[in-house]
Amino acid sequence: MSDTTWQPGNPIVTGADYVASLRGRGLEVWLMGERVEEPADHPIIRPSIDAMAATYDLAVADPELATTVSPYTGERINRFLHVTESAADVVAQNRMQRRLGQLTGTCFQRCVGMDAINSIFSLAWDMDEELGTGYHPRFVAWLTGMHRSGLVIGGAMTDVKGDRSKSPSQQSDPDVYVHIVERRDDGIVLRGAKAHQTGAVNSHWLLVMPTLRLDPTDGDYAVMAAVEVDAPGLRYVYGRQSCDSRSMQGSIDVGNAGFAGQEALVVLDDVFVPWEHVFMDGETAYTGELVERFTAYHRRSYVCKSGVGDVLIGAASLVADYNGVPSASHIRDKIAEMVHMNETIYATGIGASHEAHQTAAGNWEPDVMLANVCKQNVTRLPYEIGRLAQDIAGGAVVTLPSEQDFAHPDIGPVLEKYFAGRDGVVTEDRVRVLRLIENMTMGRNAVGYLTESLHGAGSPQAQRIVISRRADLDEKRDMARRLAGIDG
Ligand code: SF4
Ligand code: FE
């Protein structure tokens, strides 16, 4: 990851280019009460950067899977920057996401921006058609710049929300939802904060979007804009993840915490945005549609977790083998159950993508119902897959001594003897796979595999609302009446 000749202004192609592009930006990042001098060198932050870098390295290794041609520049671009031009493009996003889940075993963070550009693309078009605004060409001009440079776009949607029973303008503190505090000749000024923002510190630009359907009285909160991450007034407070200090330790006890997700609080302290980067300014009537379109993309993006699940199933299978029981019927049954649940996640997500429809703007959007069903599955099934992985792994997943104990000349050989598995298995390999299961089900990457699965792209109830609204029970009742011979 160290070989790069990348210079500012060059397009970013490789993971090493990407890491180089993050250096020296002077972002105001806080972690554990301290300003972080250089995030790329911080042992807790670096694993999240390396997970994002995998999105570049995959594009180099497998261009068919992870790149396509930009309609604006005619050059090959990373698929994460592409506006879908067919249902096949929507499907290809899911395939790429599963692969990246397999390669990193965690959240690689780049999907939020991909899903945001696709939803803003069509929404800006609709606003222009119906209101005569000029957002769509403005957005495409900005996006073309992203295609030229190969940058990471992050999405900034979830507001901190204050009193959840009140609308933005009813809050005693107006800043708990991001809003426009000033409109100037040359642009707008934004204030507020966005919570748990995936990959924010690892991005180059953030797309600010409203988090909920707004009433006309909340006009100052209806704003979409692109903001450079180092714009004056932006501050980042890094979210701690369980066991993140393991990333600072030796190579065995970290499991796969050499990769990690990233969530941060993003504070917008009077951030100026020039008009050319503003894509919504007060159009409250379109905010509900923006949320629905964004979540249609993002809720089926959670097929990423099926890639992570592949790793965990592999780990469970390995540890059963190391323990000498790969053929035990209950182990085989549990592995089959894990695979079934994992493929259920993938099936509903990629089904949503296959059922994509073309928008008026010309890009392709996943099926809303199936996308929400995918995400609802993701709020539950990884927990069950994780439980079965721990079941198969046994108690050692929480009782293993440290790497230092295994390496110690006195006690190490004792541990070597008593933590051995079946004949022919290297004890260290058994320890490594147990640490992997530990990390993915209760350590740093359980954040990405479990809790992010629960709350990311909206908590479970958000999907149930959409599923209920779209279920068309009247039509289903008619079907039942007809077959039951009930009149009317
Ligand atoms: Fe992408 Fe999954 Fe991370 Fe969301 S949780 S950014 S869909 S990898
Ligand atoms: Fe997410």
CSV table of C-alpha atoms and ligand atoms in Angstrom, one decimal:
chain,number,residue,atom,x,y,z
A,1,MET,CA,0.0,0.0,0.0
A,2,SER,CA,3.0,2.3,0.1
A,3,ASP,CA,3.9,2.5,-3.6
A,4,THR,CA,2.3,5.6,-5.1
A,5,THR,CA,3.4,8.5,-7.2
A,6,TRP,CA,0.1,10.2,-6.6
A,7,GLN,CA,0.2,14.0,-6.4
A,8,PRO,CA,-2.7,16.4,-5.5
A,9,GLY,CA,-4.7,17.0,-8.6
A,10,ASN,CA,-4.0,13.5,-10.1
A,11,PRO,CA,-6.9,11.1,-10.4
A,12,ILE,CA,-6.9,8.5,-7.5
A,13,VAL,CA,-6.6,5.0,-8.9
A,14,THR,CA,-5.0,2.6,-6.4
A,15,GLY,CA,-5.5,2.1,-2.7
A,16,ALA,CA,-2.1,3.6,-2.1
A,17,ASP,CA,-3.0,6.7,-4.1
A,18,TYR,CA,-6.1,7.0,-2.0
A,19,VAL,CA,-4.2,6.8,1.3
A,20,ALA,CA,-1.7,9.4,0.0
A,21,SER,CA,-4.7,11.7,-0.9
A,22,LEU,CA,-5.8,11.7,2.7
A,23,ARG,CA,-2.6,13.0,4.1
A,24,GLY,CA,-2.0,16.6,5.1
A,25,ARG,CA,-5.6,17.8,4.9
A,26,GLY,CA,-5.6,19.3,8.3
A,27,LEU,CA,-9.1,18.1,9.2
A,28,GLU,CA,-10.3,18.8,12.7
A,29,VAL,CA,-10.7,15.2,14.0
A,30,TRP,CA,-11.2,14.4,17.7
A,31,LEU,CA,-10.6,11.0,19.2
A,32,MET,CA,-10.4,10.3,22.9
A,33,GLY,CA,-10.1,13.9,23.9
A,34,GLU,CA,-7.3,14.7,21.5
A,35,ARG,CA,-6.9,16.4,18.1
A,36,VAL,CA,-5.7,13.7,15.7
A,37,GLU,CA,-2.6,15.0,13.9
A,38,GLU,CA,-2.8,12.7,10.9
A,39,PRO,CA,-5.7,10.3,10.7
A,40,ALA,CA,-3.9,8.1,8.2
A,41,ASP,CA,-1.2,7.4,10.9
A,42,HIS,CA,-3.6,6.8,13.8
A,43,PRO,CA,-3.7,3.1,14.7
A,44,ILE,CA,-7.4,3.2,15.5
A,45,ILE,CA,-8.4,5.1,12.4
A,46,ARG,CA,-6.0,3.5,9.9
A,47,PRO,CA,-8.0,0.2,9.6
A,48,SER,CA,-11.0,2.1,8.4
A,49,ILE,CA,-8.9,3.8,5.8
A,50,ASP,CA,-7.5,0.4,4.7
A,51,ALA,CA,-11.1,-0.9,4.3
A,52,MET,CA,-12.0,2.1,2.1
A,53,ALA,CA,-8.7,1.6,0.2
A,54,ALA,CA,-10.0,-1.9,-0.7
A,55,THR,CA,-12.6,-0.3,-2.9
A,56,TYR,CA,-9.8,1.2,-5.1
A,57,ASP,CA,-7.7,-2.0,-5.1
A,58,LEU,CA,-10.6,-4.1,-6.1
A,59,ALA,CA,-11.2,-1.8,-9.1
A,60,VAL,CA,-7.6,-2.4,-10.2
A,61,ALA,CA,-7.8,-6.1,-9.6
A,62,ASP,CA,-11.2,-6.7,-11.1
A,63,PRO,CA,-12.2,-3.8,-13.4
A,64,GLU,CA,-15.2,-5.6,-14.8
A,65,LEU,CA,-16.7,-5.9,-11.3
A,66,ALA,CA,-15.7,-2.6,-9.8
A,67,THR,CA,-15.3,-0.1,-12.6
A,68,THR,CA,-17.4,1.2,-15.5
A,69,VAL,CA,-17.2,4.0,-18.1
A,70,SER,CA,-18.3,7.4,-17.1
A,71,PRO,CA,-20.9,8.8,-19.5
A,72,TYR,CA,-19.5,12.3,-18.7
A,73,THR,CA,-15.8,11.8,-19.2
A,74,GLY,CA,-15.6,8.6,-21.4
A,75,GLU,CA,-13.0,7.3,-19.0
A,76,ARG,CA,-13.2,4.3,-16.7
A,77,ILE,CA,-14.3,5.2,-13.2
A,78,ASN,CA,-14.8,3.3,-10.0
A,79,ARG,CA,-18.4,1.9,-9.8
A,80,PHE,CA,-18.9,3.7,-6.5
A,81,LEU,CA,-19.0,7.0,-8.5
A,82,HIS,CA,-21.3,5.8,-11.2
A,83,VAL,CA,-24.9,6.8,-11.9
A,84,THR,CA,-26.7,3.6,-12.9
A,85,GLU,CA,-27.6,3.3,-16.6
A,86,SER,CA,-29.3,-0.1,-16.6
A,87,ALA,CA,-30.8,-2.6,-14.2
A,88,ALA,CA,-27.6,-4.6,-14.8
A,89,ASP,CA,-25.6,-1.7,-13.3
A,90,VAL,CA,-27.8,-1.8,-10.1
A,91,VAL,CA,-27.1,-5.5,-9.9
A,92,ALA,CA,-23.4,-5.0,-10.4
A,93,GLN,CA,-23.2,-2.7,-7.4
A,94,ASN,CA,-24.5,-5.5,-5.2
A,95,ARG,CA,-22.0,-8.0,-6.6
A,96,MET,CA,-19.2,-5.6,-5.9
A,97,GLN,CA,-20.5,-5.0,-2.4
A,98,ARG,CA,-20.6,-8.7,-1.6
A,99,ARG,CA,-17.0,-9.1,-2.8
A,100,LEU,CA,-15.8,-6.2,-0.7
A,101,GLY,CA,-17.5,-7.7,2.3
A,102,GLN,CA,-15.6,-10.9,1.7
A,103,LEU,CA,-12.3,-9.1,1.3
A,104,THR,CA,-12.5,-6.9,4.4
A,105,GLY,CA,-15.0,-8.6,6.7
A,106,THR,CA,-16.3,-5.1,7.7
A,107,CYS,CA,-17.9,-1.9,6.4
A,108,PHE,CA,-15.9,-0.4,3.6
A,109,GLN,CA,-18.0,2.8,3.9
A,110,ARG,CA,-18.2,3.9,0.3
A,111,CYS,CA,-21.8,2.9,-0.5
A,112,VAL,CA,-23.5,5.9,1.1
A,113,GLY,CA,-22.1,8.3,-1.5
A,114,MET,CA,-22.9,5.9,-4.3
A,115,ASP,CA,-26.5,5.7,-3.2
A,116,ALA,CA,-26.7,9.4,-2.5
A,117,ILE,CA,-25.5,10.4,-6.0
A,118,ASN,CA,-28.0,8.0,-7.6
A,119,SER,CA,-31.0,9.4,-5.6
A,120,ILE,CA,-30.0,13.1,-5.9
A,121,PHE,CA,-29.6,12.5,-9.7
A,122,SER,CA,-33.2,11.6,-10.2
A,123,LEU,CA,-34.7,13.9,-7.6
A,124,ALA,CA,-32.8,17.0,-9.0
A,125,TRP,CA,-34.2,16.1,-12.4
A,126,ASP,CA,-37.8,15.9,-11.0
A,127,MET,CA,-37.5,19.3,-9.2
A,128,ASP,CA,-36.1,20.9,-12.4
A,129,GLU,CA,-39.0,19.5,-14.5
A,130,GLU,CA,-41.7,20.5,-12.0
A,131,LEU,CA,-40.3,23.7,-10.5
A,132,GLY,CA,-38.0,25.0,-13.2
A,133,THR,CA,-35.0,24.9,-10.8
A,134,GLY,CA,-31.5,24.3,-12.3
A,135,TYR,CA,-30.3,21.6,-9.9
A,136,HIS,CA,-29.7,18.7,-12.3
A,137,PRO,CA,-27.1,20.3,-14.6
A,138,ARG,CA,-25.4,21.7,-11.5
A,139,PHE,CA,-25.3,18.3,-9.9
A,140,VAL,CA,-24.0,16.6,-13.1
A,141,ALA,CA,-21.3,19.3,-13.4
A,142,TRP,CA,-20.1,18.6,-9.9
A,143,LEU,CA,-20.3,14.8,-10.4
A,144,THR,CA,-18.3,15.0,-13.6
A,145,GLY,CA,-15.5,16.6,-11.5
A,146,MET,CA,-15.7,13.6,-9.1
A,147,HIS,CA,-15.4,11.2,-12.1
A,148,ARG,CA,-12.3,13.0,-13.3
A,149,SER,CA,-10.6,12.9,-9.8
A,150,GLY,CA,-11.8,9.5,-8.5
A,151,LEU,CA,-12.6,10.9,-5.1
A,152,VAL,CA,-14.6,9.4,-2.2
A,153,ILE,CA,-18.1,10.9,-1.7
A,154,GLY,CA,-19.6,10.4,1.7
A,155,GLY,CA,-23.3,10.9,2.5
A,156,ALA,CA,-24.4,13.0,5.4
A,157,MET,CA,-28.1,12.3,6.1
A,158,THR,CA,-28.8,11.4,9.7
A,159,ASP,CA,-29.4,14.4,11.9
A,160,VAL,CA,-28.9,14.3,15.7
A,161,LYS,CA,-32.7,14.9,16.1
A,162,GLY,CA,-33.0,16.2,19.7
A,163,ASP,CA,-36.6,15.6,20.9
A,164,ARG,CA,-37.8,12.9,18.5
A,165,SER,CA,-41.4,13.9,19.1
A,166,LYS,CA,-40.9,17.3,17.6
A,167,SER,CA,-40.3,18.5,14.0
A,168,PRO,CA,-37.0,20.4,13.2
A,169,SER,CA,-38.5,23.9,13.6
A,170,GLN,CA,-40.3,22.9,16.9
A,171,GLN,CA,-37.0,22.0,18.6
A,172,SER,CA,-35.8,24.3,21.4
A,173,ASP,CA,-32.3,24.1,19.8
A,174,PRO,CA,-32.7,24.8,16.1
A,175,ASP,CA,-29.4,23.2,15.3
A,176,VAL,CA,-30.3,19.6,16.1
A,177,TYR,CA,-31.2,19.3,12.4
A,178,VAL,CA,-28.8,20.7,9.8
A,179,HIS,CA,-30.3,23.9,8.4
A,180,ILE,CA,-29.6,27.0,6.3
A,181,VAL,CA,-28.8,29.9,8.7
A,182,GLU,CA,-27.9,32.4,5.9
A,183,ARG,CA,-28.6,32.8,2.2
A,184,ARG,CA,-26.0,35.0,0.5
A,185,ASP,CA,-25.4,36.2,-3.1
A,186,ASP,CA,-22.7,33.6,-3.5
A,187,GLY,CA,-24.1,30.7,-1.5
A,188,ILE,CA,-25.6,29.4,1.8
A,189,VAL,CA,-24.3,28.9,5.3
A,190,LEU,CA,-25.1,25.6,7.1
A,191,ARG,CA,-25.3,24.8,10.8
A,192,GLY,CA,-26.0,21.7,12.8
A,193,ALA,CA,-24.6,18.2,13.1
A,194,LYS,CA,-24.9,14.8,11.4
A,195,ALA,CA,-24.7,11.7,13.6
A,196,HIS,CA,-22.9,8.4,13.0
A,197,GLN,CA,-21.6,9.3,9.6
A,198,THR,CA,-20.1,6.3,7.9
A,199,GLY,CA,-16.6,7.0,6.5
A,200,ALA,CA,-16.9,10.8,6.9
A,201,VAL,CA,-13.2,11.3,7.9
A,202,ASN,CA,-12.1,9.0,5.0
A,203,SER,CA,-14.1,10.9,2.4
A,204,HIS,CA,-13.1,13.9,0.2
A,205,TRP,CA,-16.6,15.3,-0.2
A,206,LEU,CA,-19.9,14.9,1.9
A,207,LEU,CA,-23.3,15.1,0.4
A,208,VAL,CA,-25.6,16.8,2.9
A,209,MET,CA,-29.2,15.6,2.7
A,210,PRO,CA,-32.3,16.0,4.8
A,211,THR,CA,-33.1,13.0,7.1
A,212,LEU,CA,-36.9,13.0,7.0
A,213,ARG,CA,-40.0,14.2,5.2
A,214,LEU,CA,-40.4,17.9,6.1
A,215,ASP,CA,-43.4,20.3,6.3
A,216,PRO,CA,-43.5,23.6,4.5
A,217,THR,CA,-42.7,25.3,7.9
A,218,ASP,CA,-39.3,23.5,7.9
A,219,GLY,CA,-38.0,25.1,4.7
A,220,ASP,CA,-34.6,26.0,6.0
A,221,TYR,CA,-34.0,22.3,6.8
A,222,ALA,CA,-34.7,21.2,3.2
A,223,VAL,CA,-31.2,21.4,1.9
A,224,MET,CA,-29.0,19.2,-0.3
A,225,ALA,CA,-25.4,20.3,-0.9
A,226,ALA,CA,-21.9,19.0,-1.6
A,227,VAL,CA,-19.4,20.1,1.0
A,228,GLU,CA,-15.6,19.5,0.9
A,229,VAL,CA,-14.5,17.6,4.0
A,230,ASP,CA,-11.9,20.3,4.8
A,231,ALA,CA,-14.3,23.2,4.4
A,232,PRO,CA,-13.9,25.8,7.3
A,233,GLY,CA,-16.3,25.1,10.1
A,234,LEU,CA,-16.4,21.3,9.7
A,235,ARG,CA,-15.4,19.3,12.8
A,236,TYR,CA,-15.3,15.5,13.3
A,237,VAL,CA,-15.6,13.6,16.5
A,238,TYR,CA,-14.6,10.0,16.0
A,239,GLY,CA,-17.0,7.3,17.3
A,240,ARG,CA,-15.3,4.7,19.5
A,241,GLN,CA,-16.0,1.1,18.6
A,242,SER,CA,-16.0,-1.8,21.1
A,243,CYS,CA,-12.5,-3.2,21.4
A,244,ASP,CA,-11.0,-0.7,19.0
A,245,SER,CA,-7.8,-0.5,21.0
A,246,ARG,CA,-7.2,-4.1,19.9
A,247,SER,CA,-6.2,-2.5,16.6
A,248,MET,CA,-3.2,-1.0,18.4
A,249,GLN,CA,-2.0,-4.4,19.6
A,250,GLY,CA,-0.3,-7.5,18.1
A,251,SER,CA,-1.3,-9.2,15.0
A,252,ILE,CA,-3.1,-12.3,16.4
A,253,ASP,CA,-5.4,-10.8,19.0
A,254,VAL,CA,-6.9,-8.3,16.5
A,255,GLY,CA,-8.7,-10.9,14.4
A,256,ASN,CA,-9.5,-9.0,11.2
A,257,ALA,CA,-9.5,-5.6,13.0
A,258,GLY,CA,-6.7,-4.5,10.5
A,259,PHE,CA,-9.9,-3.5,8.6
A,260,ALA,CA,-12.7,-1.6,10.2
A,261,GLY,CA,-15.7,0.6,9.6
A,262,GLN,CA,-15.8,4.2,10.7
A,263,GLU,CA,-18.6,6.4,12.2
A,264,ALA,CA,-18.2,10.0,13.2
A,265,LEU,CA,-20.2,12.9,14.5
A,266,VAL,CA,-19.9,15.7,11.8
A,267,VAL,CA,-20.4,19.2,13.2
A,268,LEU,CA,-21.2,21.9,10.7
A,269,ASP,CA,-20.3,25.1,12.4
A,270,ASP,CA,-21.4,27.7,9.9
A,271,VAL,CA,-20.1,26.1,6.8
A,272,PHE,CA,-20.3,28.1,3.6
A,273,VAL,CA,-21.5,26.3,0.4
A,274,PRO,CA,-21.3,28.1,-3.0
A,275,TRP,CA,-24.5,27.9,-5.0
A,276,GLU,CA,-22.9,25.7,-7.6
A,277,HIS,CA,-22.8,22.9,-4.9
A,278,VAL,CA,-26.4,23.4,-3.7
A,279,PHE,CA,-28.9,20.9,-5.1
A,280,MET,CA,-32.0,21.6,-2.9
A,281,ASP,CA,-32.9,24.9,-1.2
A,282,GLY,CA,-36.2,24.8,0.7
A,283,GLU,CA,-38.2,22.4,-1.5
A,284,THR,CA,-39.7,20.6,1.4
A,285,ALA,CA,-42.3,18.7,-0.8
A,286,TYR,CA,-39.4,16.7,-2.2
A,287,THR,CA,-37.8,15.6,1.0
A,288,GLY,CA,-39.9,12.5,1.6
A,289,GLU,CA,-39.2,11.3,-1.9
A,290,LEU,CA,-35.5,11.9,-1.4
A,291,VAL,CA,-35.5,9.7,1.7
A,292,GLU,CA,-37.5,7.0,0.0
A,293,ARG,CA,-35.2,7.0,-3.1
A,294,PHE,CA,-32.0,7.0,-1.1
A,295,THR,CA,-33.2,4.2,1.2
A,296,ALA,CA,-34.3,2.2,-1.9
A,297,TYR,CA,-30.6,2.1,-2.9
A,298,HIS,CA,-29.1,2.0,0.5
A,299,ARG,CA,-31.3,-0.7,2.1
A,300,ARG,CA,-30.4,-3.2,-0.7
A,301,SER,CA,-26.7,-2.1,-0.4
A,302,TYR,CA,-26.7,-4.0,2.8
A,303,VAL,CA,-26.0,-7.2,0.8
A,304,CYS,CA,-22.5,-6.1,1.9
A,305,LYS,CA,-23.3,-8.1,5.0
A,306,SER,CA,-23.7,-11.3,3.0
A,307,GLY,CA,-20.0,-10.9,2.0
A,308,VAL,CA,-19.1,-10.4,5.6
A,309,GLY,CA,-21.3,-13.4,6.5
A,310,ASP,CA,-19.4,-15.5,3.9
A,311,VAL,CA,-16.2,-14.9,6.0
A,312,LEU,CA,-17.9,-15.7,9.3
A,313,ILE,CA,-19.4,-19.0,7.8
A,314,GLY,CA,-15.9,-19.8,6.6
A,315,ALA,CA,-14.5,-19.2,10.0
A,316,ALA,CA,-17.1,-21.4,11.7
A,317,SER,CA,-16.4,-24.2,9.3
A,318,LEU,CA,-12.6,-23.8,9.8
A,319,VAL,CA,-12.9,-23.9,13.6
A,320,ALA,CA,-15.1,-27.0,13.4
A,321,ASP,CA,-12.4,-28.7,11.2
A,322,TYR,CA,-9.6,-27.6,13.6
A,323,ASN,CA,-11.7,-29.0,16.5
A,324,GLY,CA,-11.9,-32.4,14.7
A,325,VAL,CA,-15.7,-32.3,14.1
A,326,PRO,CA,-16.3,-31.0,10.6
A,327,SER,CA,-18.6,-33.8,9.8
A,328,ALA,CA,-20.7,-33.9,13.0
A,329,SER,CA,-24.3,-33.7,11.8
A,330,HIS,CA,-25.3,-30.8,14.1
A,331,ILE,CA,-22.3,-28.8,12.8
A,332,ARG,CA,-23.3,-29.5,9.2
A,333,ASP,CA,-26.8,-28.5,10.0
A,334,LYS,CA,-25.8,-25.2,11.7
A,335,ILE,CA,-23.5,-24.3,8.8
A,336,ALA,CA,-26.4,-25.0,6.4
A,337,GLU,CA,-28.6,-22.8,8.4
A,338,MET,CA,-26.0,-20.0,8.4
A,339,VAL,CA,-25.7,-20.3,4.6
A,340,HIS,CA,-29.4,-20.2,4.2
A,341,MET,CA,-29.8,-17.0,6.2
A,342,ASN,CA,-26.8,-15.4,4.5
A,343,GLU,CA,-28.1,-16.1,1.0
A,344,THR,CA,-31.6,-14.9,2.1
A,345,ILE,CA,-30.0,-11.5,2.7
A,346,TYR,CA,-28.3,-11.6,-0.7
A,347,ALA,CA,-31.4,-12.8,-2.5
A,348,THR,CA,-33.6,-10.1,-1.3
A,349,GLY,CA,-31.0,-7.4,-2.0
A,350,ILE,CA,-30.1,-8.5,-5.4
A,351,GLY,CA,-33.7,-9.2,-6.2
A,352,ALA,CA,-34.4,-5.5,-5.5
A,353,SER,CA,-31.7,-4.6,-7.9
A,354,HIS,CA,-32.9,-7.0,-10.6
A,355,GLU,CA,-36.3,-5.5,-10.3
A,356,ALA,CA,-34.9,-1.9,-10.8
A,357,HIS,CA,-37.0,0.5,-12.8
A,358,GLN,CA,-35.9,3.5,-14.9
A,359,THR,CA,-36.5,7.0,-13.4
A,360,ALA,CA,-37.6,10.0,-15.4
A,361,ALA,CA,-34.0,11.3,-15.2
A,362,GLY,CA,-32.8,8.1,-16.9
A,363,ASN,CA,-31.0,6.2,-14.2
A,364,TRP,CA,-32.2,3.0,-12.6
A,365,GLU,CA,-33.5,2.6,-9.1
A,366,PRO,CA,-34.0,-0.7,-7.1
A,367,ASP,CA,-37.5,-2.0,-6.1
A,368,VAL,CA,-38.5,-0.2,-2.9
A,369,MET,CA,-40.4,-3.1,-1.3
A,370,LEU,CA,-37.6,-5.7,-1.8
A,371,ALA,CA,-34.9,-3.3,-0.8
A,372,ASN,CA,-36.7,-2.8,2.5
A,373,VAL,CA,-37.3,-6.5,2.9
A,374,CYS,CA,-33.5,-7.0,2.4
A,375,LYS,CA,-32.7,-4.5,5.1
A,376,GLN,CA,-35.2,-5.9,7.5
A,377,ASN,CA,-33.6,-9.3,7.1
A,378,VAL,CA,-30.2,-7.6,7.8
A,379,THR,CA,-31.5,-6.3,11.1
A,380,ARG,CA,-31.9,-9.9,12.3
A,381,LEU,CA,-30.1,-12.6,10.4
A,382,PRO,CA,-26.5,-11.5,11.1
A,383,TYR,CA,-27.2,-11.8,14.8
A,384,GLU,CA,-28.4,-15.4,14.3
A,385,ILE,CA,-25.5,-16.2,12.0
A,386,GLY,CA,-23.1,-14.7,14.7
A,387,ARG,CA,-24.8,-16.7,17.4
A,388,LEU,CA,-24.3,-20.0,15.5
A,389,ALA,CA,-20.6,-19.0,14.8
A,390,GLN,CA,-20.1,-18.6,18.5
A,391,ASP,CA,-21.9,-21.9,19.2
A,392,ILE,CA,-19.7,-23.8,16.8
A,393,ALA,CA,-16.5,-22.0,18.0
A,394,GLY,CA,-17.1,-22.9,21.7
A,395,GLY,CA,-16.1,-21.1,24.8
A,396,ALA,CA,-12.5,-20.4,23.7
A,397,VAL,CA,-13.8,-17.6,21.7
A,398,VAL,CA,-14.0,-15.6,24.9
A,399,THR,CA,-11.4,-17.3,27.1
A,400,LEU,CA,-8.3,-17.3,24.9
A,401,PRO,CA,-5.1,-16.0,26.5
A,402,SER,CA,-3.3,-13.2,24.8
A,403,GLU,CA,-0.8,-13.4,22.0
A,404,GLN,CA,1.9,-12.3,24.5
A,405,ASP,CA,1.1,-15.4,26.7
A,406,PHE,CA,1.3,-17.7,23.7
A,407,ALA,CA,4.7,-16.2,22.8
A,408,HIS,CA,6.2,-16.3,26.3
A,409,PRO,CA,9.0,-18.8,26.6
A,410,ASP,CA,7.7,-20.1,30.0
A,411,ILE,CA,3.9,-20.3,29.7
A,412,GLY,CA,3.7,-20.3,25.9
A,413,PRO,CA,4.5,-24.0,25.4
A,414,VAL,CA,1.9,-24.9,28.0
A,415,LEU,CA,-0.7,-23.0,26.1
A,416,GLU,CA,0.4,-24.5,22.8
A,417,LYS,CA,-0.2,-28.0,24.3
A,418,TYR,CA,-3.6,-27.2,25.9
A,419,PHE,CA,-5.1,-25.1,23.1
A,420,ALA,CA,-4.3,-27.7,20.5
A,421,GLY,CA,-7.1,-29.0,18.3
A,422,ARG,CA,-7.1,-32.2,16.3
A,423,ASP,CA,-3.7,-33.7,15.1
A,424,GLY,CA,-2.1,-31.8,12.3
A,425,VAL,CA,-3.6,-28.4,13.1
A,426,VAL,CA,-1.2,-25.6,14.1
A,427,THR,CA,-2.4,-24.2,17.4
A,428,GLU,CA,-1.8,-20.7,16.2
A,429,ASP,CA,-4.1,-21.2,13.3
A,430,ARG,CA,-6.8,-22.3,15.7
A,431,VAL,CA,-6.2,-19.2,17.8
A,432,ARG,CA,-6.3,-17.0,14.8
A,433,VAL,CA,-9.7,-18.2,13.6
A,434,LEU,CA,-11.1,-17.9,17.1
A,435,ARG,CA,-9.9,-14.3,17.2
A,436,LEU,CA,-11.5,-13.7,13.9
A,437,ILE,CA,-14.9,-15.0,15.2
A,438,GLU,CA,-14.5,-13.0,18.4
A,439,ASN,CA,-13.8,-9.8,16.4
A,440,MET,CA,-16.6,-10.2,14.0
A,441,THR,CA,-19.3,-11.1,16.6
A,442,MET,CA,-18.4,-9.1,19.6
A,443,GLY,CA,-15.2,-7.1,18.8
A,444,ARG,CA,-14.6,-4.1,16.6
A,445,ASN,CA,-16.1,-5.5,13.5
A,446,ALA,CA,-19.3,-6.6,15.3
A,447,VAL,CA,-20.1,-2.9,15.0
A,448,GLY,CA,-20.1,-3.4,11.2
A,449,TYR,CA,-21.7,-6.8,11.1
A,450,LEU,CA,-24.3,-6.5,13.9
A,451,THR,CA,-25.2,-3.0,15.2
A,452,GLU,CA,-24.7,-1.3,11.8
A,453,SER,CA,-26.9,-4.0,10.4
A,454,LEU,CA,-29.6,-3.1,12.9
A,455,HIS,CA,-29.5,0.7,12.6
A,456,GLY,CA,-27.7,1.6,9.4
A,457,ALA,CA,-29.9,2.9,6.6
A,458,GLY,CA,-32.7,3.3,9.1
A,459,SER,CA,-33.6,1.2,12.2
A,460,PRO,CA,-35.9,-1.8,11.8
A,461,GLN,CA,-39.1,0.2,12.3
A,462,ALA,CA,-38.3,2.5,9.4
A,463,GLN,CA,-38.4,-0.6,7.0
A,464,ARG,CA,-41.6,-1.9,8.6
A,465,ILE,CA,-43.3,1.4,7.9
A,466,VAL,CA,-42.4,1.2,4.2
A,467,ILE,CA,-43.3,-2.5,4.0
A,468,SER,CA,-46.7,-1.9,5.6
A,469,ARG,CA,-47.4,1.1,3.4
A,470,ARG,CA,-46.6,-0.7,0.2
A,471,ALA,CA,-48.1,-4.1,1.1
A,472,ASP,CA,-51.5,-3.2,-0.7
A,473,LEU,CA,-53.7,-5.2,1.7
A,474,ASP,CA,-56.8,-4.2,-0.2
A,475,GLU,CA,-55.6,-6.1,-3.3
A,476,LYS,CA,-54.6,-9.1,-1.2
A,477,ARG,CA,-58.0,-9.1,0.5
A,478,ASP,CA,-59.7,-9.1,-2.9
A,479,MET,CA,-57.6,-12.1,-3.9
A,480,ALA,CA,-58.7,-13.9,-0.7
A,481,ARG,CA,-62.3,-13.0,-1.2
A,482,ARG,CA,-62.4,-14.2,-4.8
A,483,LEU,CA,-60.9,-17.6,-3.9
A,484,ALA,CA,-63.1,-18.0,-0.8
A,485,GLY,CA,-66.2,-17.1,-2.8
A,486,ILE,CA,-67.0,-14.0,-0.7
A,487,ASP,CA,-69.1,-11.4,-2.5
A,488,GLY,CA,-67.9,-7.8,-2.8
B,1,SF4,FE1,-21.6,-0.1,2.4
B,1,SF4,FE2,-22.5,-1.9,4.0
B,1,SF4,FE3,-20.9,-0.1,5.0
B,1,SF4,FE4,-23.3,0.6,4.4
B,1,SF4,S1,-22.8,-0.9,6.0
B,1,SF4,S2,-21.5,1.7,3.8
B,1,SF4,S3,-23.8,-0.7,2.6
B,1,SF4,S4,-20.4,-1.6,3.5
B,2,FE,FE,-24.9,2.5,6.3
